[in-house]
Short mmCIF file of C-alpha atoms in Angstrom, two decimals:
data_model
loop_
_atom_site.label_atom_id
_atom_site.label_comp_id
_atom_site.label_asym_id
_atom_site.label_seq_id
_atom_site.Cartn_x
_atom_site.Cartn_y
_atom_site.Cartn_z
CA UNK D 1350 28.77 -58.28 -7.59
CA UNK D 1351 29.73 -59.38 -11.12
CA UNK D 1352 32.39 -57.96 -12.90
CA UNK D 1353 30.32 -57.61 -16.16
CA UNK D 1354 32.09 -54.27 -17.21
CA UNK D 1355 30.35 -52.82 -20.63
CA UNK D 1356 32.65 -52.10 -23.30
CA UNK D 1357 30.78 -48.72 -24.72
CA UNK D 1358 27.27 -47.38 -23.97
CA UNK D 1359 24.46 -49.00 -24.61
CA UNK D 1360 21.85 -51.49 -23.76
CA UNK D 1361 23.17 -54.50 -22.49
CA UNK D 1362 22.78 -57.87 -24.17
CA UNK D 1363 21.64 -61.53 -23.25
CA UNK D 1364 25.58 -61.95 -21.26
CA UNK D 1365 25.31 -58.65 -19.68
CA UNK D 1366 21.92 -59.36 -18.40
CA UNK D 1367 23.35 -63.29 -17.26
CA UNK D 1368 26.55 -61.57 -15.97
CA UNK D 1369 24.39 -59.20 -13.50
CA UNK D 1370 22.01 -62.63 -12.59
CA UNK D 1371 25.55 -64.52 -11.62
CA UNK D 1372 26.79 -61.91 -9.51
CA UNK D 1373 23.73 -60.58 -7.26
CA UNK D 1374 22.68 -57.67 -9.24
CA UNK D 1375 19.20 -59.16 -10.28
CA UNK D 1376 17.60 -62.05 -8.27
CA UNK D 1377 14.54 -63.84 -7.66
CA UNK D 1378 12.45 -65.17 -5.61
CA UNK D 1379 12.53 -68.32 -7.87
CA UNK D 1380 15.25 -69.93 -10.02
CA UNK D 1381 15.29 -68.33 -13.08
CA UNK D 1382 13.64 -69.80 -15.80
CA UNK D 1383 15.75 -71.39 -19.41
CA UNK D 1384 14.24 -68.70 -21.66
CA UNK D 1385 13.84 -65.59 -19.92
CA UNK D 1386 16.78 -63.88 -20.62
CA UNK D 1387 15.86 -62.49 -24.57
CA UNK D 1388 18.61 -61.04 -26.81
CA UNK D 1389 18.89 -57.46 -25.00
CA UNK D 1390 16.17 -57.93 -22.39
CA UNK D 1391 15.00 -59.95 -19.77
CA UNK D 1392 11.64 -61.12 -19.24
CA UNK D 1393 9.86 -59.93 -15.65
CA UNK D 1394 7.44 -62.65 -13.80
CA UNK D 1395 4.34 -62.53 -11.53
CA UNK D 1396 4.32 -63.43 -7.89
CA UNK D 1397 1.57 -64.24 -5.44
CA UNK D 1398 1.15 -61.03 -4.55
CA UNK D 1399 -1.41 -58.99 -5.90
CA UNK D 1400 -3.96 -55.66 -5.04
CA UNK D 1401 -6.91 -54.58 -6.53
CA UNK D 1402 -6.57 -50.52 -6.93
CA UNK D 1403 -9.06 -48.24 -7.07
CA UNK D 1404 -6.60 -45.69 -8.67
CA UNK D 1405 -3.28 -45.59 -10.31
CA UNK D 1406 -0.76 -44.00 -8.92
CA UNK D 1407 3.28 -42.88 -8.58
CA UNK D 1408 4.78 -43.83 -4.84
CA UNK D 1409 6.54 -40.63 -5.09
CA UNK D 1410 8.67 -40.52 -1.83
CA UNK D 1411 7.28 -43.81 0.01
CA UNK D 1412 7.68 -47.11 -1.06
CA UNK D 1413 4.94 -48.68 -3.61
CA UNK D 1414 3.59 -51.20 -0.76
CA UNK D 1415 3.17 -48.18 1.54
CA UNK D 1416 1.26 -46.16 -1.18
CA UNK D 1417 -1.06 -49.20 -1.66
CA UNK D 1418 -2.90 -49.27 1.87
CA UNK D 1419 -4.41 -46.01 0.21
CA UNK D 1420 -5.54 -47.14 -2.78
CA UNK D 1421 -6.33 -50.80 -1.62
CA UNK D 1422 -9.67 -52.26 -2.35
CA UNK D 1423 -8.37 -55.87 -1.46
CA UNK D 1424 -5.58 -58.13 -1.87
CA UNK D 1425 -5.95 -60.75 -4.89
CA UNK D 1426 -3.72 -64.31 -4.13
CA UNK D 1427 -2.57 -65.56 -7.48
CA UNK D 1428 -2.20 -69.08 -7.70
CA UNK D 1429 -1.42 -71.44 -9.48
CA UNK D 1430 -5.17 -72.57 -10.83
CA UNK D 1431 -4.97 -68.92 -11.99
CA UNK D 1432 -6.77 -66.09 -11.20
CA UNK D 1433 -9.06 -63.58 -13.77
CA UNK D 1434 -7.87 -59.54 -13.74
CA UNK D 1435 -11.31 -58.16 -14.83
CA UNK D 1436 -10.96 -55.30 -17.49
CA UNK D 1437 -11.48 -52.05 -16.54
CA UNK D 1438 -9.92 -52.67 -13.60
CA UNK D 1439 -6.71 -51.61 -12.15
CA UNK D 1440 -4.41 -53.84 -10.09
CA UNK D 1441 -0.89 -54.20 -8.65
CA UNK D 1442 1.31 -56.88 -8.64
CA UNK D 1443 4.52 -57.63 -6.81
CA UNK D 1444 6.94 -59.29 -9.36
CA UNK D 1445 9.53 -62.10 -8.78
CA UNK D 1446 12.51 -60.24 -9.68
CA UNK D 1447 14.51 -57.32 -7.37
CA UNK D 1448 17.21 -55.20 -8.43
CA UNK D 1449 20.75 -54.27 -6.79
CA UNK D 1450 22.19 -52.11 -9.91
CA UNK D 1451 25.62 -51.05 -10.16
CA UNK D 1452 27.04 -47.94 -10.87
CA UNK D 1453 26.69 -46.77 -14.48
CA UNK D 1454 23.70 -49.12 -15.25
CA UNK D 1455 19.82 -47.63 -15.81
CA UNK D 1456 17.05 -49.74 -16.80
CA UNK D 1457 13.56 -49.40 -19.02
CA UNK D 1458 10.65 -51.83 -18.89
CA UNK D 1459 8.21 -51.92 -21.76
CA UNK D 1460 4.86 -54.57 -22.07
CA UNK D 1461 6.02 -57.54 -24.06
CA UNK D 1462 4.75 -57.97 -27.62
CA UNK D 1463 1.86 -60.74 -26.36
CA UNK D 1464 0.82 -58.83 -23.83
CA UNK D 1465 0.16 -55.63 -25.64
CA UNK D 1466 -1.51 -57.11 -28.57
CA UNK D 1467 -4.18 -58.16 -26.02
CA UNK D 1468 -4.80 -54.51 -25.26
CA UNK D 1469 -3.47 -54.85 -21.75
CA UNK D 1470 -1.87 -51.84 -19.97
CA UNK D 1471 0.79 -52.33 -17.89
CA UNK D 1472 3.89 -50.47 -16.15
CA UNK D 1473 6.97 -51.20 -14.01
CA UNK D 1474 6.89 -49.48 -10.37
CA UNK D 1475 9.65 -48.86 -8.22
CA UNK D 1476 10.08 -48.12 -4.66
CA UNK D 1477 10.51 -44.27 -4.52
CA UNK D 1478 10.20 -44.51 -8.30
CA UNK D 1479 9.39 -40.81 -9.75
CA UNK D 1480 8.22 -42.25 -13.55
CA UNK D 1481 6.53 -45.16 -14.68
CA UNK D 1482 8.53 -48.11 -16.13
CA UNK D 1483 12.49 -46.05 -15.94
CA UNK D 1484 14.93 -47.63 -12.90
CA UNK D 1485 16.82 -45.42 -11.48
CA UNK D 1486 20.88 -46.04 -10.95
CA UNK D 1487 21.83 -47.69 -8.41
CA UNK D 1488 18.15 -49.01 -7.44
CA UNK D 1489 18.18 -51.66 -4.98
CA UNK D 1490 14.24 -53.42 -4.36
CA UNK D 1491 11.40 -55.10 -5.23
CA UNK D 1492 9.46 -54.73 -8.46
CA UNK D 1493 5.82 -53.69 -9.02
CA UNK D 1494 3.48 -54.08 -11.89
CA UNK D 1495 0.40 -52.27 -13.00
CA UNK D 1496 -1.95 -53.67 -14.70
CA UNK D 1497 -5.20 -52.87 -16.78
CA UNK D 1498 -6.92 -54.65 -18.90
CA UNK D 1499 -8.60 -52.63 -21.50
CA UNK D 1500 -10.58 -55.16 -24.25
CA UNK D 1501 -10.31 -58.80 -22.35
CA UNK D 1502 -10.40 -59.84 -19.09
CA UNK D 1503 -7.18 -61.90 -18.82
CA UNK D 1504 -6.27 -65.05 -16.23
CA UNK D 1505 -2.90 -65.17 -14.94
CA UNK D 1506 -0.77 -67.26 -12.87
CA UNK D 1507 2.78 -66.88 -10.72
CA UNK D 1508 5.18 -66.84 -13.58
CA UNK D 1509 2.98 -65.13 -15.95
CA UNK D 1510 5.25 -62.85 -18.16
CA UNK D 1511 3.68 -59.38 -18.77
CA UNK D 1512 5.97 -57.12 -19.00
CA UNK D 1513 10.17 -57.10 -19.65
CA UNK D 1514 13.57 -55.19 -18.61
CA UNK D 1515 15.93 -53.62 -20.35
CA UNK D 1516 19.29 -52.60 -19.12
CA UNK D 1517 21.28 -49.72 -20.44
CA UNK D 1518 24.93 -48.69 -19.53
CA UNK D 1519 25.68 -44.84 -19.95
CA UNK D 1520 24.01 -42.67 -22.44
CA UNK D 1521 23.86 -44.66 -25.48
CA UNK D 1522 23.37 -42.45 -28.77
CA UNK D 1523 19.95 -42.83 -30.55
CA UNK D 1524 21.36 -44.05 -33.62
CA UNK D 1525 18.44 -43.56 -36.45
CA UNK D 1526 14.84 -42.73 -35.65
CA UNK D 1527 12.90 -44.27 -38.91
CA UNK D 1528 8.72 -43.60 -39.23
CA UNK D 1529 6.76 -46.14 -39.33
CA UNK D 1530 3.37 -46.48 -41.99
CA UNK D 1531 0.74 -48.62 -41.66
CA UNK D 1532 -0.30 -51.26 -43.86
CA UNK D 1533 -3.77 -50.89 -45.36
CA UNK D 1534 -2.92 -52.21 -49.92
CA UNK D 1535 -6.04 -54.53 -49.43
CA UNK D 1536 -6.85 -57.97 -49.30
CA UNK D 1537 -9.84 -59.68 -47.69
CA UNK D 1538 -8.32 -58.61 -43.88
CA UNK D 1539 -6.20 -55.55 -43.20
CA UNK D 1540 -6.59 -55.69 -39.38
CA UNK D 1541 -8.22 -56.49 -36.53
CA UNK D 1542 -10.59 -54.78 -34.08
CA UNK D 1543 -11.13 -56.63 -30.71
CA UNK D 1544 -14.76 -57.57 -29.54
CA UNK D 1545 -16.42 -55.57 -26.63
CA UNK D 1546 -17.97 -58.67 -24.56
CA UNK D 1547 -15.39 -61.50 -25.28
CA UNK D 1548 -14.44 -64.08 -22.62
CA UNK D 1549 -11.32 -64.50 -20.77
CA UNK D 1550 -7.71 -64.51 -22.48
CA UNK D 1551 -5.73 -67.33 -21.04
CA UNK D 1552 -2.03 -65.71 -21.02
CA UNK D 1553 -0.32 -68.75 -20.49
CA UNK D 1554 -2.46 -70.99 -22.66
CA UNK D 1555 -0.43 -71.00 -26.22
CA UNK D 1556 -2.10 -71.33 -29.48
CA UNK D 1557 -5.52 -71.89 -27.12
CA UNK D 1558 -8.47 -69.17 -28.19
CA UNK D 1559 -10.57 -69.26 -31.12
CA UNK D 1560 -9.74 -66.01 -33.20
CA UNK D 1561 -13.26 -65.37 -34.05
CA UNK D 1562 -14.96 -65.16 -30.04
CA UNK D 1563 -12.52 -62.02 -29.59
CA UNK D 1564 -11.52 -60.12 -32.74
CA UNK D 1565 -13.55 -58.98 -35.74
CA UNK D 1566 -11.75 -58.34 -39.12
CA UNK D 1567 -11.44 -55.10 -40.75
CA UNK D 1568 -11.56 -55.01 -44.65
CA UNK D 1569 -10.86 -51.60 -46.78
CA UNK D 1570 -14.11 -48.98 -47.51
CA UNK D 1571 -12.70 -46.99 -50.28
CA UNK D 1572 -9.32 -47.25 -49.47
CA UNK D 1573 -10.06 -45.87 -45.83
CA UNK D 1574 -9.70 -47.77 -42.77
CA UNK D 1575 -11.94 -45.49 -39.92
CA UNK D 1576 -10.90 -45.86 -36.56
CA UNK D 1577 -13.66 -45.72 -33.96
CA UNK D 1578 -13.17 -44.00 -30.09
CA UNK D 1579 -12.22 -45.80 -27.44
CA UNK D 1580 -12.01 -49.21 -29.78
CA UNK D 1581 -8.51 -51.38 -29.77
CA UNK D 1582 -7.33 -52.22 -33.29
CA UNK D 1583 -4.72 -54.95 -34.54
CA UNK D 1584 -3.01 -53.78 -37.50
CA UNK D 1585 0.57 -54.10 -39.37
CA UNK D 1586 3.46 -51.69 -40.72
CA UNK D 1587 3.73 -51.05 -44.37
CA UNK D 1588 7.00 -51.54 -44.67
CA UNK D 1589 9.78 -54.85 -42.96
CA UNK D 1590 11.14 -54.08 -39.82
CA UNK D 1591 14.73 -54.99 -39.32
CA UNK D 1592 17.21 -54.82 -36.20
CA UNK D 1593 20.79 -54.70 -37.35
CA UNK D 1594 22.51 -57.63 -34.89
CA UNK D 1595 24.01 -54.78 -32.69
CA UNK D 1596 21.21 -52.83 -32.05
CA UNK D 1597 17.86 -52.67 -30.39
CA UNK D 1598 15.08 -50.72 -30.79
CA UNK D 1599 12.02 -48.92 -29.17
CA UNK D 1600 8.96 -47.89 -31.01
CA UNK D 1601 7.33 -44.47 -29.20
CA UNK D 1602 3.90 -45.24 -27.99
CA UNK D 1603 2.63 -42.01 -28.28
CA UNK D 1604 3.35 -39.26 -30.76
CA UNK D 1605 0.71 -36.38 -31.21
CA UNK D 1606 1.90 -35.24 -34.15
CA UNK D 1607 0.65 -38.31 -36.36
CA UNK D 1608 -2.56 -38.95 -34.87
CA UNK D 1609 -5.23 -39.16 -32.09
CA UNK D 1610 -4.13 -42.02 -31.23
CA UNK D 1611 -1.95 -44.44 -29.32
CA UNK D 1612 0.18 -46.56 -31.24
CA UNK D 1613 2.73 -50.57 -30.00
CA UNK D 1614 1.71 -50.86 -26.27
CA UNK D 1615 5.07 -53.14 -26.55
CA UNK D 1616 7.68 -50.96 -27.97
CA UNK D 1617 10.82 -53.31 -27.71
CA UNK D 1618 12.40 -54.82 -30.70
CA UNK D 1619 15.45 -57.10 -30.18
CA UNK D 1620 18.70 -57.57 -32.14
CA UNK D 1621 18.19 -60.01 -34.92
CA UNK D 1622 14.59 -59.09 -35.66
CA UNK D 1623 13.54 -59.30 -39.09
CA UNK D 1624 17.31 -60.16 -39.97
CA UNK D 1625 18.03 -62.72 -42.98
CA UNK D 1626 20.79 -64.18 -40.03
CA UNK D 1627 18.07 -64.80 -37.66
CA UNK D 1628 16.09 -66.16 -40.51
CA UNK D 1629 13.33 -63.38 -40.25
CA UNK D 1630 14.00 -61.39 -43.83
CA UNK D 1631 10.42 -59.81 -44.30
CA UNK D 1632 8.80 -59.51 -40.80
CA UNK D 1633 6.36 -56.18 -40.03
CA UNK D 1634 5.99 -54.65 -37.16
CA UNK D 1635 2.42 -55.45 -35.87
CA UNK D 1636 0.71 -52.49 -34.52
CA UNK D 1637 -1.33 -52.09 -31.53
CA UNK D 1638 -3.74 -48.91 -31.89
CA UNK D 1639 -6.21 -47.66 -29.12
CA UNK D 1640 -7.76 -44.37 -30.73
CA UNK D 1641 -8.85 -41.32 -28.37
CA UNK D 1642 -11.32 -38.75 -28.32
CA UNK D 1643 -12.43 -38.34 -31.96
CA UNK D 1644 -12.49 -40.88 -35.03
CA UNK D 1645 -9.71 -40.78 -37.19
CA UNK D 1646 -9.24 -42.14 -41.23
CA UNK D 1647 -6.56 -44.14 -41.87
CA UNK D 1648 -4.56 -44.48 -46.03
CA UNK D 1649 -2.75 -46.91 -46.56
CA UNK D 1650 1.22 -46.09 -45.65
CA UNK D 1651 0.34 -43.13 -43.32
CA UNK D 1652 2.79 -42.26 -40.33
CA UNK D 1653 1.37 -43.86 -37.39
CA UNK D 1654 4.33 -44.52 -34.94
CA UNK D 1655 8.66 -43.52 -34.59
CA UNK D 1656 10.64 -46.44 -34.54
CA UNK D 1657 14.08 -45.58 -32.59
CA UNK D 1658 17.57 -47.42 -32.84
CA UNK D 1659 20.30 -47.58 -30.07
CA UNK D 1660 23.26 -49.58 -29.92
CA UNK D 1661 23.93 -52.47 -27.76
CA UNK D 1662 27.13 -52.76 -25.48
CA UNK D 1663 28.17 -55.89 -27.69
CA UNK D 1664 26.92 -58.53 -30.16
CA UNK D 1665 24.41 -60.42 -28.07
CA UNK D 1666 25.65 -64.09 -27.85
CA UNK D 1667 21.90 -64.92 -29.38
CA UNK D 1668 19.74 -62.88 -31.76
CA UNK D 1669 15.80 -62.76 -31.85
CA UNK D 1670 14.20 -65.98 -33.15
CA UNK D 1671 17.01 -67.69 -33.30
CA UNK D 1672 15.63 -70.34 -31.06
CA UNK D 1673 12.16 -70.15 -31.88
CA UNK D 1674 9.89 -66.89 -31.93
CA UNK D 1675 5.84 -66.55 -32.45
CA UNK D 1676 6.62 -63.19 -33.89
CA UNK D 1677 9.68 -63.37 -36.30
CA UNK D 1678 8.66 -62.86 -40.21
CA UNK D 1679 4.79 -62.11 -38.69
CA UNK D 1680 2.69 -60.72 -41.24
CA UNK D 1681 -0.75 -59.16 -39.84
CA UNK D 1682 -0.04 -61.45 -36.47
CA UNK D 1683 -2.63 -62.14 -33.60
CA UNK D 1684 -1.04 -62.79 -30.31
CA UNK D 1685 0.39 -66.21 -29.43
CA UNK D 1686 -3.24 -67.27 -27.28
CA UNK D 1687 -4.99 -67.62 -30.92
CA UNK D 1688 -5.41 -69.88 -33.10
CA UNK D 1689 -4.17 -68.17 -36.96
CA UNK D 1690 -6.97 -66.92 -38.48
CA UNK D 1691 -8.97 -68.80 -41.32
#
């Protein structure tokens, strides 16, 4: 086991997270790849192995591959010519990656940024696991993924990245919790609202959709932005979002009290985000919105989401962007699968 040994609480950065790969404490069924160990998380991969469900569930007591012979409507092989999730489904997918954590250490997964701005739904499962997406201390198993598409039907692959791990050590303080407003001063396009009967999203296909088969644009109606039921919406934060070097933060995907509605499917923000060291002075956070039950006006700078700050166990040993990001100083950003708009 490596002797990684975190200096204070906190969530661990980019060496912690290399330190635990080096001695045993995360492995794979595949050599990790260059890149997917980010500033303070660590990306999580598809493997072959896939089920379509015909309900979500928790495992509760039993282990998650023992739950699905209930819930199994067939096994789905994912290979490497890809393979379409439908939306509106619900699947499960065994993930590359299995945990052996040490004493002291908890982890947190969260959709990455791409994948929630796609409007796909996904959480971490764990053998035993009593809560969605939390790892228990001292877990040691395989990893499971739900997924559900919501707006796109989406083709993946082994390898695809949906979703990513965060590692914590002790109970880390919550630093600052800062409210987020969304951005709605004008202009010819102030968001995004994804198209009902669009084709399929290519997740590992960069910079390879037309913007205009999948996502309408929103302009201003006297000042108002009205957000229709059960409709996904692309939009950004009024104000920059910055992570001190240090830090990380989590943006809460649901909070009543602003709104009936859900707000950042991806809640993760990594050290170094929207920093003038990482070269990202002036990035917003881009906001993923799914609205419930009733319609709901939007004003420009109203409360929509809590972003929350906790400190890492160290300076990572690389910040966000600094070697290359689709995301750092976005504006009103698509996902990476789309062409910019225009």
């Amino acid at each position: 086991m490596s002797a990684y040994s975190p200096s204070r609480p906190g969530i661990l950065p980019a060496q912690g997270i290399e330190a635990l790969i080096a001695g045993g404490a995360i492995t794979s069924d595949t050599p990790f790849d260059l890149d997917q160990v980010q500033p303070a998380s660590l990306d999580l991969r598809l493997s072959d192995q896939a089920w379509r469900v015909r309900a979500s569930f928790l495992p509760g007591q039993r282990k998650v591959e023992d739950r699905i012979r209930d819930v199994a409507m067939h096994a789905v092989q994912v290979t490497d010519a890809g393979v379409v999730l439908e939306k509106g489904c619900v699947y499960i997918a065994r993930l590359q990656e299995r945990l052996k954590l040490p004493k002291g250490l908890i982890a947190r997964a969260n959709p990455k940024s791409s994948t929630g701005r796609v409007d796909v739904f996904v959480r971490l499962l764990t053998d035993q696991g009593a809560s969605f997406d939390d790892v228990a201390e001292g877990y040691e198993g395989a990893l499971y993924m739900e997924i559900a598409p919501q707006t796109f039907s989406i083709l993946v692959r082994p390898g695809t990245r949906l979703n990513q791990l965060r590692l914590k050590a002790g109970e880390p303080p919550k630093l600052e919790t800062r409210s987020v407003g969304v951005d709605l001063r004008g202009g010819d396009v102030v968001g995004f609202r994804g198209r009902r009967h669009a084709g399929v999203v290519d997740l590992d296909h960069i910079d390879g959709h037309d913007p205009r088969d999948f996502w309408e644009p929103l302009s201003l109606r006297r000042g108002e932005l009205l957000l229709d039921p059960g409709e996904f919406y692309i939009l950004a934060s009024s104000d920059d979002v910055e992570i001190p070097v240090d830090q990380a933060a989590e943006m809460t995907p649901i909070d009543p009290s602003v709104g009936e509605f859900r707000v950042h499917y991806a809640g993760f923000f990594d050290p170094g985000f929207g920093t003038d060291e990482a070269h990202g002075a002036g990035s917003k956070g881009v906001l993923e919105v799914r609205t419930h039950d009733t319609p709901f006006l939007l004003e420009h700078g109203q409360i929509v989401a809590r972003l929350v700050y906790e400190p890492l166990t160290e300076r990572p040993s690389r910040l966000y962007g600094e070697s290359g990001s689709h995301y750092q100083s976005q504006g009103l950003k698509l996902s990476k699968h789309f062409r910019p708009w225009g």
